[in-house]
CSV table of C-alpha atoms and ligand atoms in Angstrom, one decimal:
chain,number,residue,atom,x,y,z
A,1,UNK,CA,133.7,79.0,100.7
A,2,UNK,CA,131.3,76.2,100.8
A,3,UNK,CA,127.6,76.8,100.7
A,4,UNK,CA,126.9,73.5,102.4
A,5,UNK,CA,129.0,74.4,105.7
A,6,UNK,CA,126.7,77.3,106.0
A,7,UNK,CA,123.6,75.4,106.3
A,8,UNK,CA,122.0,74.7,109.7
A,9,UNK,CA,122.3,71.0,110.5
A,10,UNK,CA,118.6,70.0,110.2
A,11,UNK,CA,118.7,71.2,106.5
A,12,UNK,CA,122.1,69.5,105.8
A,13,UNK,CA,120.7,66.2,106.6
A,14,UNK,CA,117.0,66.9,105.0
A,15,UNK,CA,115.3,64.4,102.9
A,16,UNK,CA,113.0,66.5,100.7
A,17,UNK,CA,109.3,65.6,99.9
A,18,UNK,CA,109.3,64.3,96.4
A,19,UNK,CA,106.7,65.0,93.8
A,20,UNK,CA,107.1,61.5,91.9
A,21,UNK,CA,105.3,62.4,88.9
A,22,UNK,CA,107.3,65.4,88.1
A,23,UNK,CA,110.7,63.7,88.4
A,24,UNK,CA,109.6,60.7,86.1
A,25,UNK,CA,109.3,63.1,83.1
A,26,UNK,CA,107.0,61.0,81.3
A,27,UNK,CA,103.1,61.8,80.0
A,28,UNK,CA,100.7,59.4,80.6
A,29,UNK,CA,97.6,58.6,82.6
A,30,UNK,CA,98.3,60.1,86.0
A,31,UNK,CA,96.8,58.4,88.8
A,32,UNK,CA,99.4,59.3,91.5
A,33,UNK,CA,98.1,62.4,93.2
A,34,UNK,CA,94.6,62.1,94.2
A,35,UNK,CA,93.7,64.8,92.0
A,36,UNK,CA,90.4,65.3,90.1
A,37,UNK,CA,90.7,63.8,86.6
A,38,UNK,CA,88.1,66.2,84.9
A,39,UNK,CA,90.4,69.3,83.2
A,40,UNK,CA,89.4,72.6,83.9
A,41,UNK,CA,92.5,74.3,83.7
A,42,UNK,CA,93.6,73.6,87.3
A,43,UNK,CA,92.6,70.3,88.3
A,44,UNK,CA,96.0,69.0,88.2
A,45,UNK,CA,98.9,70.0,90.8
A,46,UNK,CA,101.4,72.6,89.1
A,47,UNK,CA,104.8,72.1,88.2
A,48,UNK,CA,106.9,72.0,91.3
A,49,UNK,CA,110.2,73.4,89.6
A,50,UNK,CA,107.9,76.1,87.2
A,51,UNK,CA,110.0,75.1,84.3
A,52,UNK,CA,108.2,76.9,81.5
A,53,UNK,CA,108.3,80.3,83.7
A,54,UNK,CA,112.1,79.5,84.1
A,55,UNK,CA,112.8,79.2,80.5
A,56,UNK,CA,111.2,83.0,80.0
A,57,UNK,CA,113.2,84.3,83.2
A,58,UNK,CA,116.2,82.5,81.9
A,59,UNK,CA,116.3,84.1,78.2
A,60,UNK,CA,115.0,87.5,79.8
A,61,UNK,CA,117.7,87.8,82.6
A,62,UNK,CA,120.8,85.6,80.8
A,63,UNK,CA,120.9,83.3,83.9
A,64,UNK,CA,121.1,79.4,83.5
A,65,UNK,CA,117.7,77.8,84.2
A,66,UNK,CA,119.4,76.1,87.5
A,67,UNK,CA,120.6,79.4,88.9
A,68,UNK,CA,116.5,80.7,89.3
A,69,UNK,CA,114.8,80.5,92.1
A,70,UNK,CA,111.1,81.5,92.1
A,71,UNK,CA,109.5,82.5,95.3
A,72,UNK,CA,105.5,83.2,96.1
A,73,UNK,CA,106.5,86.7,96.6
A,74,UNK,CA,110.4,87.4,97.2
A,75,UNK,CA,109.0,87.7,100.9
A,76,UNK,CA,108.9,83.9,100.7
A,77,UNK,CA,112.3,83.5,99.3
A,78,UNK,CA,113.9,85.8,101.8
A,79,UNK,CA,112.1,83.7,104.3
A,80,UNK,CA,113.5,80.5,103.0
A,81,UNK,CA,117.1,82.1,102.8
A,82,UNK,CA,116.7,82.8,106.8
A,83,UNK,CA,115.3,79.4,107.7
A,84,UNK,CA,118.0,77.6,105.4
A,85,UNK,CA,121.0,79.3,107.1
A,86,UNK,CA,120.0,80.8,110.4
A,87,UNK,CA,119.9,78.6,113.6
A,88,UNK,CA,117.2,80.5,115.8
A,89,UNK,CA,118.6,81.9,119.1
A,90,UNK,CA,121.9,81.6,117.9
A,91,UNK,CA,122.7,82.7,114.4
A,92,UNK,CA,122.2,86.7,113.1
A,93,UNK,CA,121.6,88.5,110.0
A,94,UNK,CA,122.7,92.0,109.2
A,95,UNK,CA,120.6,94.8,108.0
A,96,UNK,CA,121.4,98.7,107.3
A,97,UNK,CA,118.5,100.7,108.3
A,98,UNK,CA,116.6,102.7,107.1
A,99,UNK,CA,115.7,99.8,104.6
A,100,UNK,CA,113.0,97.3,103.6
A,101,UNK,CA,110.8,96.3,107.1
A,102,UNK,CA,110.6,92.5,105.9
A,103,UNK,CA,114.0,91.7,106.5
A,104,UNK,CA,113.7,92.5,110.4
A,105,UNK,CA,110.2,90.8,110.2
A,106,UNK,CA,111.3,87.7,109.0
A,107,UNK,CA,114.1,87.3,111.3
A,108,UNK,CA,111.9,87.9,114.3
A,109,UNK,CA,109.3,85.2,113.0
A,110,UNK,CA,112.5,82.9,113.0
A,111,UNK,CA,113.8,84.0,116.2
A,112,UNK,CA,117.0,85.1,114.6
A,113,UNK,CA,118.6,87.9,115.8
A,114,UNK,CA,118.7,91.1,113.4
A,115,UNK,CA,121.9,93.2,113.9
A,116,UNK,CA,121.5,96.5,112.7
A,117,UNK,CA,124.4,98.7,110.9
A,118,UNK,CA,122.6,102.1,109.6
A,119,UNK,CA,123.7,103.2,106.6
A,120,UNK,CA,125.3,106.8,106.4
A,121,UNK,CA,123.3,109.7,107.0
A,122,UNK,CA,123.5,110.1,103.3
A,123,UNK,CA,122.0,106.9,102.9
A,124,UNK,CA,125.2,105.5,101.3
A,125,UNK,CA,126.9,101.8,102.4
A,126,UNK,CA,129.7,102.0,104.5
A,127,UNK,CA,131.0,98.4,103.7
A,128,UNK,CA,133.6,98.8,106.8
A,129,UNK,CA,131.3,99.3,109.3
A,130,UNK,CA,129.1,96.3,108.1
A,131,UNK,CA,132.0,93.9,108.2
A,132,UNK,CA,133.2,95.1,111.4
A,133,UNK,CA,129.8,94.1,112.8
A,134,UNK,CA,130.2,90.7,111.3
A,135,UNK,CA,130.5,88.0,114.2
A,136,UNK,CA,131.0,84.0,114.0
A,137,UNK,CA,127.2,83.8,114.0
A,138,UNK,CA,126.5,86.2,111.3
A,139,UNK,CA,125.0,84.1,108.5
A,140,UNK,CA,123.5,86.6,106.0
A,141,UNK,CA,123.8,90.5,105.1
A,142,UNK,CA,120.7,92.0,103.5
A,143,UNK,CA,121.6,94.7,101.0
A,144,UNK,CA,118.7,96.5,99.3
A,145,UNK,CA,119.8,98.7,96.0
A,146,UNK,CA,117.7,100.8,94.8
A,147,UNK,CA,117.2,101.0,98.7
A,148,UNK,CA,113.5,101.2,100.0
A,149,UNK,CA,112.7,103.5,101.4
A,150,UNK,CA,115.0,106.1,100.4
A,151,UNK,CA,115.1,105.1,96.7
A,152,UNK,CA,118.9,105.8,96.6
A,153,UNK,CA,121.4,103.0,94.7
A,154,UNK,CA,124.2,101.9,96.9
A,155,UNK,CA,127.8,102.1,95.7
A,156,UNK,CA,128.9,99.0,93.6
A,157,UNK,CA,132.4,99.1,95.0
A,158,UNK,CA,130.8,99.0,98.7
A,159,UNK,CA,128.6,96.1,97.9
A,160,UNK,CA,131.8,94.4,96.2
A,161,UNK,CA,133.9,94.9,99.5
A,162,UNK,CA,131.3,92.8,101.2
A,163,UNK,CA,131.1,90.1,99.0
A,164,UNK,CA,134.9,90.0,98.7
A,165,UNK,CA,135.2,89.9,102.6
A,166,UNK,CA,132.2,88.2,104.1
A,167,UNK,CA,131.9,84.4,104.3
A,168,UNK,CA,128.2,84.2,104.4
A,169,UNK,CA,125.5,84.7,102.1
A,170,UNK,CA,125.0,88.3,100.7
A,171,UNK,CA,121.4,89.2,99.5
A,172,UNK,CA,121.4,92.0,96.9
A,173,UNK,CA,117.8,93.0,96.5
A,174,UNK,CA,117.0,94.7,93.5
A,175,UNK,CA,113.3,95.1,93.6
A,176,UNK,CA,113.7,98.1,92.1
A,177,UNK,CA,116.5,97.7,89.7
A,178,UNK,CA,114.4,98.1,86.3
A,179,UNK,CA,113.6,101.8,87.4
A,180,UNK,CA,117.2,102.7,87.5
A,181,UNK,CA,120.1,102.8,84.8
A,182,UNK,CA,122.6,100.7,86.9
A,183,UNK,CA,123.6,97.5,86.1
A,184,UNK,CA,122.2,94.6,87.9
A,185,UNK,CA,124.4,92.6,90.4
A,186,UNK,CA,123.5,89.5,88.4
A,187,UNK,CA,126.6,90.0,86.8
A,188,UNK,CA,128.5,88.7,89.7
A,189,UNK,CA,127.0,85.6,90.0
A,190,UNK,CA,130.1,83.6,88.5
A,191,UNK,CA,132.2,85.7,90.6
A,192,UNK,CA,130.7,85.0,94.3
A,193,UNK,CA,128.8,81.4,95.0
A,194,UNK,CA,127.3,83.1,97.7
A,195,UNK,CA,125.8,86.0,96.1
A,196,UNK,CA,122.0,85.9,96.1
A,197,UNK,CA,120.2,88.6,93.9
A,198,UNK,CA,116.4,88.8,94.5
A,199,UNK,CA,114.2,90.5,92.2
A,200,UNK,CA,110.2,90.8,91.9
A,201,UNK,CA,107.3,91.0,89.2
A,202,UNK,CA,105.8,93.1,91.9
A,203,UNK,CA,107.1,96.8,91.0
A,204,UNK,CA,108.4,97.6,87.3
A,205,UNK,CA,106.7,94.2,86.0
A,206,UNK,CA,103.1,95.4,87.1
A,207,UNK,CA,102.5,92.1,88.9
A,208,UNK,CA,102.3,92.4,92.7
A,209,UNK,CA,99.0,90.8,92.7
A,210,UNK,CA,100.6,87.4,91.2
A,211,UNK,CA,103.2,87.1,94.1
A,212,UNK,CA,106.5,86.2,92.0
A,213,UNK,CA,109.9,86.9,93.4
A,214,UNK,CA,112.8,85.8,91.2
A,215,UNK,CA,116.0,84.7,92.7
A,216,UNK,CA,119.4,84.4,91.2
A,217,UNK,CA,122.3,82.7,92.5
A,218,UNK,CA,124.7,79.7,92.3
A,219,UNK,CA,123.5,75.8,91.9
A,220,UNK,CA,124.0,74.9,95.2
A,221,UNK,CA,122.3,77.8,96.5
A,222,UNK,CA,119.2,77.3,94.3
A,223,UNK,CA,119.4,73.4,95.2
A,224,UNK,CA,118.9,74.5,98.6
A,225,UNK,CA,116.0,76.7,98.2
A,226,UNK,CA,114.2,74.0,96.0
A,227,UNK,CA,114.7,71.4,98.8
A,228,UNK,CA,113.1,73.3,101.4
A,229,UNK,CA,110.3,75.4,99.6
A,230,UNK,CA,106.9,74.1,99.9
A,231,UNK,CA,106.8,71.7,96.7
A,232,UNK,CA,103.9,73.4,95.1
A,233,UNK,CA,104.6,77.0,96.2
A,234,UNK,CA,103.8,78.7,92.6
A,235,UNK,CA,100.1,77.9,91.9
A,236,UNK,CA,99.3,77.1,88.3
A,237,UNK,CA,97.5,80.4,87.5
A,238,UNK,CA,100.4,82.4,88.5
A,239,UNK,CA,102.8,80.5,86.4
A,240,UNK,CA,101.0,81.1,83.3
A,241,UNK,CA,100.2,84.8,84.2
A,242,UNK,CA,103.9,85.2,84.8
A,243,UNK,CA,105.0,83.8,81.6
A,244,UNK,CA,102.5,86.2,79.8
A,245,UNK,CA,103.5,89.2,81.8
A,246,UNK,CA,107.3,88.5,81.2
A,247,UNK,CA,106.5,88.3,77.3
A,248,UNK,CA,105.4,91.9,76.9
A,249,UNK,CA,108.8,93.5,77.0
A,250,UNK,CA,107.5,96.5,74.8
A,251,UNK,CA,104.7,97.6,77.5
A,252,UNK,CA,107.4,97.0,80.1
A,253,UNK,CA,109.9,99.2,78.8
A,254,UNK,CA,107.3,101.7,77.6
A,255,UNK,CA,105.6,101.6,81.3
A,256,UNK,CA,109.3,102.0,82.8
A,257,UNK,CA,109.6,105.2,80.3
A,258,UNK,CA,106.1,106.8,81.5
A,259,UNK,CA,107.0,106.3,85.2
A,260,UNK,CA,110.2,108.0,84.8
A,261,UNK,CA,109.3,110.8,83.1
A,262,UNK,CA,106.2,111.2,85.3
A,263,UNK,CA,108.3,111.1,88.1
A,264,UNK,CA,110.6,114.0,87.1
A,265,UNK,CA,107.3,115.8,86.6
A,266,UNK,CA,106.4,115.1,90.2
A,267,UNK,CA,109.8,116.1,91.2
A,268,UNK,CA,109.8,119.5,89.6
A,269,UNK,CA,106.3,120.0,91.1
A,270,UNK,CA,107.4,119.0,94.5
A,271,UNK,CA,110.3,121.3,94.7
A,272,UNK,CA,108.2,124.4,94.3
A,273,UNK,CA,106.2,123.8,97.4
A,274,UNK,CA,107.3,125.7,100.3
A,275,UNK,CA,106.8,123.0,102.8
A,276,UNK,CA,108.9,120.5,101.0
A,277,UNK,CA,112.2,120.7,102.4
A,278,UNK,CA,114.1,118.0,100.6
A,279,UNK,CA,113.6,115.4,98.2
A,280,UNK,CA,116.4,112.5,98.2
A,281,UNK,CA,117.7,111.0,95.3
A,282,UNK,CA,115.9,108.2,93.9
A,283,UNK,CA,116.3,105.5,91.2
A,284,UNK,CA,113.1,103.5,92.0
A,285,UNK,CA,109.4,104.4,91.2
A,286,UNK,CA,108.9,106.5,94.1
A,287,UNK,CA,110.4,109.7,96.0
A,288,UNK,CA,111.3,110.0,99.5
A,289,UNK,CA,110.4,113.6,100.5
A,290,UNK,CA,111.0,115.6,103.9
A,291,UNK,CA,108.3,118.0,104.6
A,292,UNK,CA,108.1,120.9,107.5
A,293,UNK,CA,105.6,118.7,109.0
A,294,UNK,CA,104.8,115.4,107.3
A,295,UNK,CA,102.2,114.0,109.6
A,296,UNK,CA,99.9,117.1,108.9
A,297,UNK,CA,100.6,116.6,104.8
A,298,UNK,CA,100.0,112.9,105.5
A,299,UNK,CA,96.4,113.0,107.2
A,300,UNK,CA,95.5,116.1,104.7
A,301,UNK,CA,96.3,113.9,101.8
A,302,UNK,CA,94.3,110.9,103.4
A,303,UNK,CA,91.2,113.1,103.8
A,304,UNK,CA,91.3,113.9,100.1
A,305,UNK,CA,91.5,110.2,99.2
A,306,UNK,CA,95.2,110.0,98.6
A,307,UNK,CA,97.4,107.4,100.4
A,308,UNK,CA,100.9,107.8,100.7
A,309,UNK,CA,103.4,106.1,103.2
A,310,UNK,CA,104.5,108.1,106.3
A,311,UNK,CA,108.2,106.9,106.8
A,312,UNK,CA,108.9,109.3,109.5
A,313,UNK,CA,109.6,106.9,112.5
A,314,UNK,CA,112.5,105.3,110.2
A,315,UNK,CA,116.3,106.1,111.1
A,316,UNK,CA,117.5,109.6,109.6
A,317,UNK,CA,113.8,109.7,108.0
A,318,UNK,CA,112.0,112.3,110.3
A,319,UNK,CA,109.3,114.2,108.6
A,320,UNK,CA,109.3,112.1,105.6
A,321,UNK,CA,106.8,110.3,103.4
A,322,UNK,CA,107.4,108.0,100.7
A,323,UNK,CA,105.3,108.5,97.4
A,324,UNK,CA,105.0,106.2,94.7
A,325,UNK,CA,104.5,107.6,90.8
A,326,UNK,CA,101.6,107.0,89.7
A,327,UNK,CA,99.3,107.4,86.5
A,328,UNK,CA,99.7,111.0,85.1
A,329,UNK,CA,96.3,111.3,86.2
A,330,UNK,CA,96.8,110.1,89.9
A,331,UNK,CA,100.0,112.5,89.8
A,332,UNK,CA,98.2,115.3,89.1
A,333,UNK,CA,95.2,114.8,91.8
A,334,UNK,CA,98.3,114.6,94.1
A,335,UNK,CA,99.9,117.9,92.8
A,336,UNK,CA,96.5,119.8,93.3
A,337,UNK,CA,95.9,118.6,96.5
A,338,UNK,CA,99.3,119.8,97.6
A,339,UNK,CA,99.1,123.1,96.1
A,340,UNK,CA,95.6,123.4,97.8
A,341,UNK,CA,97.4,122.6,101.1
A,342,UNK,CA,100.1,125.3,100.4
A,343,UNK,CA,97.3,128.1,99.8
A,344,UNK,CA,95.9,127.2,103.4
A,345,UNK,CA,99.2,127.4,105.2
B,1,LIG,C1,108.5,95.8,97.1
B,1,LIG,C2,109.7,95.0,97.7
B,1,LIG,C3,110.0,93.8,97.3
B,1,LIG,C4,108.9,92.7,96.7
B,1,LIG,O1,108.4,91.8,97.3
B,1,LIG,P1,107.1,90.9,97.1
B,1,LIG,O2,107.0,89.9,98.3
B,1,LIG,O3,108.0,90.0,95.7
B,1,LIG,O4,105.9,91.5,96.6
B,1,LIG,C5,111.2,92.9,97.9
B,1,LIG,N1,112.0,93.7,98.2
B,1,LIG,C6,112.0,95.3,98.5
B,1,LIG,C7,113.0,96.0,98.9
B,1,LIG,C8,110.9,95.6,98.1
B,1,LIG,O5,110.6,96.9,98.1
């Protein structure tokens, strides 16, 4: 499969904007970009290729520098993928509800059809059904594992079946992979040039405010995204903060351990409540919980200053709330509040 053949025609023939200085690779007097010459830490345009940041990510993830893409949040990366490969009003993407809402939003913004192939009722992936929905206009399949809002990991054999049988782009969104014991799909990059693994600094790395998405794929795919991205999509402050954050490895690991410990405590406490009907298996930093009456609980929690996410309108998610694992103190507040609701019901 050739990535180039999948591209929209206007992207195939695109002449990207060139940030001249960064291709020259020399240090000198910088009079080329109409910047202010007064140094303050951010008077210069940032590195458009984020080379220092990529060096750190490359070491951390064991992926070559030229197989890494950095987006202004993964939302930017996912948007660029759709814009590179999907012709508006002609091509389509496939998603598997219930899943992350942004895939469909991004498809809509780009006037690209979003074909929905539901997960099984137990939220597992059915590769056969996904592949049956593929037509000649299907360019991207989005697989979210661990899935949001359900929390479960999708079966790697099923993901493999999709990768082996689909001649388009397969995005595996691993925003929550660091909370899981599962191996990353990054290990399959050599085998599948059409695989794009999406990760982020927004969850386990505690950097949601930075807006840093990490994409891993073949050199051909990364080259495409680099050619179409806004040249300075990652600002200078974010690049340096991202480098700092990714180097705090022991804090990263101990935070994950704490979250997983608290997640178990939350499970134990939630399962004691009479109005909790089901807690779905989760490999992420949240639980999807089915209540007798989710709306009442949701409102009650809000009245007590605790905000959870009502997912009741999502497919197969009737009467559910998605509850993020917080600090020990925050989780205790949640549990106390739920226990109080129990005593009034
Ligand atoms: C939170 C989340 C992301 C992260 O998006 P950013 O734009 O990087 O903050 C991506 N995918 C899924 C499924 C998520 O839940």
